[in-house]
Short mmCIF file of C-alpha atoms in Angstrom, two decimals:
data_model
loop_
_atom_site.label_atom_id
_atom_site.label_comp_id
_atom_site.label_asym_id
_atom_site.label_seq_id
_atom_site.Cartn_x
_atom_site.Cartn_y
_atom_site.Cartn_z
CA ASP A 176 -0.19 -0.03 -0.19
CA ALA A 177 1.36 3.54 -0.71
CA MET A 178 2.01 5.20 2.52
CA VAL A 179 4.21 7.73 4.26
CA ILE A 180 6.68 6.17 6.75
CA GLN A 181 8.70 7.68 9.48
CA ASN A 182 11.65 6.21 11.27
CA PRO A 183 12.34 5.91 13.94
CA ARG A 184 8.78 5.78 16.13
CA TYR A 185 10.55 6.69 19.10
CA GLN A 186 13.93 8.45 19.28
CA VAL A 187 15.86 9.27 22.35
CA THR A 188 18.60 12.01 22.32
CA GLN A 189 20.62 13.66 24.61
CA PHE A 190 20.58 17.63 25.37
CA GLY A 191 22.53 19.36 22.58
CA LYS A 192 23.25 16.28 20.67
CA PRO A 193 22.18 16.51 16.64
CA VAL A 194 19.30 14.19 15.60
CA THR A 195 17.88 13.32 12.38
CA LEU A 196 14.38 12.14 11.76
CA SER A 197 13.54 10.46 8.49
CA CYS A 198 10.38 10.36 6.48
CA SER A 199 9.81 8.51 3.16
CA GLN A 200 6.42 8.29 1.00
CA THR A 201 5.36 6.09 -1.79
CA LEU A 202 2.34 8.41 -2.84
CA ASN A 203 4.61 10.42 -5.18
CA HIS A 204 3.26 13.36 -3.60
CA ASN A 205 4.92 16.67 -4.48
CA VAL A 206 4.58 18.48 -1.20
CA MET A 207 6.10 17.16 2.28
CA TYR A 208 5.60 18.88 5.36
CA TRP A 209 7.04 18.53 8.84
CA TYR A 210 4.98 19.25 12.00
CA GLN A 211 5.66 19.60 15.69
CA GLN A 212 3.27 18.54 17.93
CA LYS A 213 3.30 18.82 21.80
CA SER A 214 0.79 17.18 24.12
CA SER A 215 -2.86 18.34 24.02
CA GLN A 216 -1.71 21.03 21.32
CA ALA A 217 -2.41 21.55 17.55
CA PRO A 218 0.17 20.24 15.04
CA LYS A 219 2.49 22.95 14.22
CA LEU A 220 4.03 23.54 10.83
CA LEU A 221 7.56 24.00 10.77
CA PHE A 222 8.25 23.75 7.04
CA HIS A 223 7.34 22.34 3.93
CA TYR A 224 8.83 21.50 0.57
CA TYR A 225 6.91 22.24 -2.50
CA ASP A 226 8.63 20.13 -5.16
CA LYS A 227 12.28 21.05 -4.54
CA ASP A 228 11.50 24.48 -3.09
CA PHE A 229 11.74 24.92 0.64
CA ASN A 230 9.35 26.89 2.54
CA ASN A 231 10.16 27.72 6.23
CA GLU A 232 7.63 29.12 8.88
CA ALA A 233 8.52 32.55 10.22
CA ASP A 234 8.75 31.22 13.81
CA THR A 235 10.40 27.96 13.16
CA PRO A 236 13.85 28.29 15.22
CA ASP A 237 17.02 28.08 13.41
CA ASN A 238 17.68 24.93 15.23
CA PHE A 239 15.53 22.95 12.99
CA GLN A 240 16.61 22.36 9.44
CA SER A 241 15.28 20.06 6.54
CA ARG A 242 16.43 18.30 3.67
CA ARG A 243 14.70 16.67 0.67
CA PRO A 244 17.24 14.82 -1.57
CA ASN A 245 14.43 13.55 -4.02
CA THR A 246 10.72 13.39 -4.25
CA SER A 247 10.21 10.43 -1.87
CA PHE A 248 12.59 11.35 1.23
CA CYS A 249 12.35 14.16 3.63
CA PHE A 250 14.67 14.69 6.63
CA LEU A 251 14.30 16.73 9.74
CA ASP A 252 17.43 17.94 11.33
CA ILE A 253 17.60 19.18 15.06
CA ARG A 254 21.14 20.71 15.26
CA SER A 255 21.19 21.26 19.22
CA PRO A 256 17.76 19.93 20.75
CA GLY A 257 16.70 21.20 23.77
CA LEU A 258 14.29 20.21 26.54
CA GLY A 259 11.41 22.04 24.83
CA ASP A 260 11.81 20.28 21.52
CA ALA A 261 10.51 16.82 22.95
CA ALA A 262 7.35 16.33 21.05
CA MET A 263 5.79 14.20 18.53
CA TYR A 264 7.09 15.07 14.93
CA LEU A 265 4.85 14.49 12.16
CA CYS A 266 5.53 14.06 8.56
CA ALA A 267 2.96 14.43 5.72
CA THR A 268 2.61 14.75 2.10
CA SER A 269 -0.01 16.17 -0.28
CA ARG A 270 -0.35 16.55 -3.95
CA VAL A 271 -0.78 20.14 -4.99
CA GLU A 272 -1.21 21.23 -8.54
CA GLY A 273 -1.96 25.00 -8.49
CA TYR A 274 -5.57 26.20 -7.85
CA LEU A 275 -7.06 22.88 -9.05
CA SER A 276 -5.98 20.81 -5.94
CA ASP A 277 -8.12 19.82 -3.05
CA GLU A 278 -5.90 16.97 -1.74
CA LYS A 279 -5.65 15.81 1.81
CA LEU A 280 -2.71 15.87 4.02
CA PHE A 281 -1.44 12.39 4.75
CA PHE A 282 0.43 11.53 7.69
CA GLY A 283 3.17 9.27 8.76
CA SER A 284 2.88 7.65 12.15
CA GLY A 285 5.03 10.16 13.59
CA THR A 286 8.52 10.11 15.65
CA GLN A 287 8.26 10.82 19.46
CA LEU A 288 11.26 12.62 20.36
CA SER A 289 12.67 12.63 23.90
CA VAL A 290 15.36 14.85 25.08
CA LEU A 291 17.21 13.83 28.27
CA ARG B 125 -5.55 35.54 15.74
CA LYS B 126 -5.49 32.02 15.39
CA GLU B 127 -6.08 30.70 11.97
CA VAL B 128 -8.31 28.00 13.20
CA GLU B 129 -10.29 27.94 16.45
CA GLN B 130 -11.82 25.02 18.10
CA ASP B 131 -13.72 24.52 21.58
CA PRO B 132 -11.12 22.15 23.19
CA GLY B 133 -13.86 20.52 25.29
CA PRO B 134 -13.75 17.79 26.50
CA PHE B 135 -17.25 16.95 25.46
CA ASN B 136 -18.13 13.78 27.72
CA VAL B 137 -21.24 12.12 26.08
CA PRO B 138 -23.19 9.01 26.98
CA GLU B 139 -23.12 6.29 24.06
CA GLY B 140 -25.92 6.84 21.43
CA ALA B 141 -25.82 10.37 22.16
CA THR B 142 -25.63 13.11 19.34
CA VAL B 143 -22.68 15.64 19.66
CA ALA B 144 -21.66 18.84 17.57
CA PHE B 145 -18.32 20.36 17.15
CA ASN B 146 -17.85 23.53 15.61
CA CYS B 147 -14.70 25.25 14.15
CA THR B 148 -14.03 29.03 12.93
CA TYR B 149 -11.31 30.07 10.58
CA SER B 150 -10.02 33.36 9.88
CA ASN B 151 -8.95 33.30 6.32
CA SER B 152 -11.86 33.84 4.00
CA ALA B 153 -9.67 32.70 1.03
CA SER B 154 -9.33 29.55 2.59
CA GLN B 155 -10.02 26.82 -0.05
CA SER B 156 -10.35 23.24 1.38
CA PHE B 157 -11.73 22.29 4.74
CA PHE B 158 -11.50 18.73 6.64
CA TRP B 159 -12.22 17.02 9.73
CA TYR B 160 -9.21 14.75 10.96
CA ARG B 161 -9.41 12.33 14.02
CA GLN B 162 -6.59 11.85 16.18
CA ASP B 163 -6.11 9.14 18.97
CA CYS B 164 -3.83 9.58 21.80
CA ARG B 165 0.03 9.47 20.75
CA LYS B 166 -1.01 8.48 17.18
CA GLU B 167 -1.30 10.46 14.04
CA PRO B 168 -4.08 12.49 12.56
CA LYS B 169 -6.28 10.67 10.19
CA LEU B 170 -8.75 12.15 7.67
CA LEU B 171 -12.32 11.59 8.79
CA MET B 172 -13.92 13.60 6.19
CA SER B 173 -13.45 16.50 3.82
CA VAL B 174 -16.23 19.36 4.25
CA TYR B 175 -18.02 20.66 1.38
CA SER B 176 -20.10 23.69 0.89
CA SER B 177 -23.09 21.48 0.12
CA GLY B 178 -22.66 19.52 3.21
CA ASN B 179 -21.71 16.07 3.21
CA GLU B 180 -22.43 12.98 5.28
CA ASP B 181 -20.58 9.52 6.10
CA GLY B 182 -22.56 7.08 7.84
CA ARG B 183 -23.22 8.65 11.41
CA PHE B 184 -20.85 11.66 10.45
CA THR B 185 -22.18 15.10 8.93
CA ALA B 186 -20.12 17.75 8.04
CA GLN B 187 -21.05 21.31 7.18
CA LEU B 188 -19.35 24.24 5.88
CA ASN B 189 -20.76 28.00 6.18
CA ARG B 190 -18.42 30.07 4.08
CA ALA B 191 -20.18 33.32 4.91
CA SER B 192 -19.88 32.92 8.40
CA GLN B 193 -16.42 30.99 8.39
CA TYR B 194 -17.40 28.17 10.16
CA ILE B 195 -17.33 24.36 9.87
CA SER B 196 -19.30 21.81 11.93
CA LEU B 197 -19.10 18.19 12.56
CA LEU B 198 -22.13 16.12 13.74
CA ILE B 199 -21.79 12.66 15.21
CA ARG B 200 -24.97 10.53 15.77
CA ASP B 201 -25.39 7.57 17.93
CA SER B 202 -21.87 7.96 19.43
CA LYS B 203 -19.85 4.85 20.08
CA LEU B 204 -17.20 4.15 22.70
CA SER B 205 -14.90 3.97 19.66
CA ASP B 206 -15.42 7.68 18.66
CA SER B 207 -13.64 8.78 21.88
CA ALA B 208 -10.94 10.75 20.15
CA THR B 209 -9.69 14.29 19.56
CA TYR B 210 -11.15 15.92 16.49
CA LEU B 211 -9.00 18.19 14.54
CA CYS B 212 -10.44 20.84 12.34
CA VAL B 213 -8.23 21.56 9.31
CA VAL B 214 -8.18 24.41 6.99
CA SER B 215 -6.08 24.71 3.77
CA SER B 216 -4.60 27.93 2.50
CA ASN B 217 -5.68 29.85 -0.37
CA ASN B 218 -2.82 28.42 -2.55
CA PHE B 219 -3.11 24.85 -1.12
CA ASN B 220 0.17 24.75 0.13
CA LYS B 221 -0.51 24.95 3.84
CA PHE B 222 -2.87 23.29 5.97
CA TYR B 223 -3.73 25.03 9.54
CA PHE B 224 -5.04 23.03 12.47
CA GLY B 225 -7.33 23.75 15.01
CA SER B 226 -6.17 22.69 18.69
CA GLY B 227 -8.78 19.91 18.53
CA THR B 228 -11.69 18.95 20.31
CA LYS B 229 -11.64 16.19 22.90
CA LEU B 230 -14.77 13.65 22.63
CA ASN B 231 -15.34 11.00 25.48
CA VAL B 232 -17.81 8.82 24.84
CA LYS B 233 -19.08 6.98 28.04
CA PRO B 234 -20.56 3.53 28.68
#
């Protein structure tokens, strides 16, 4: 089945130690998103790739970076994780084709990040 | 002002009850509207899209009121398995971004 896959499901890192979360998709969607979700809060968009174009949200800290080496893969890099970065990180995809699209968001199962 | 606002609840209802959630959005140019369901520590999953004409899927009915910029979800004959957080999602006018409400928590009790 076509899907969005995130690895790992749980990630533990140390304060200040760089960590990378990965996401892959077999849906051939052109847009990939990274959301951060903390307990009892809405998912917060960090950034998204529209094809190869990177779009950062204005309030996303510089500590968060992303790479999309090809259509199928997208990575979230946290350069120096702080305690406040502990959260669920959700990767999502969508197919957007100009103003004719009404595609939905498809989510991976998320990576729960703990910072010790 | 938040892009999407929802009553966080929780809504505590008995099995078999009818419950309704509302959601308001701030951008009148928003194009697409959805309800997602999220279980504890799981990813959001699409429940249904919301159309201006209203749409129904079994026990679930969604309505969109563009003039008043609100979206509703009605759940009839609530089941224990309906207990979850329901997220209202609105896409931007260029479809690139999806904005989430903070979710409404539903607890269905026996």
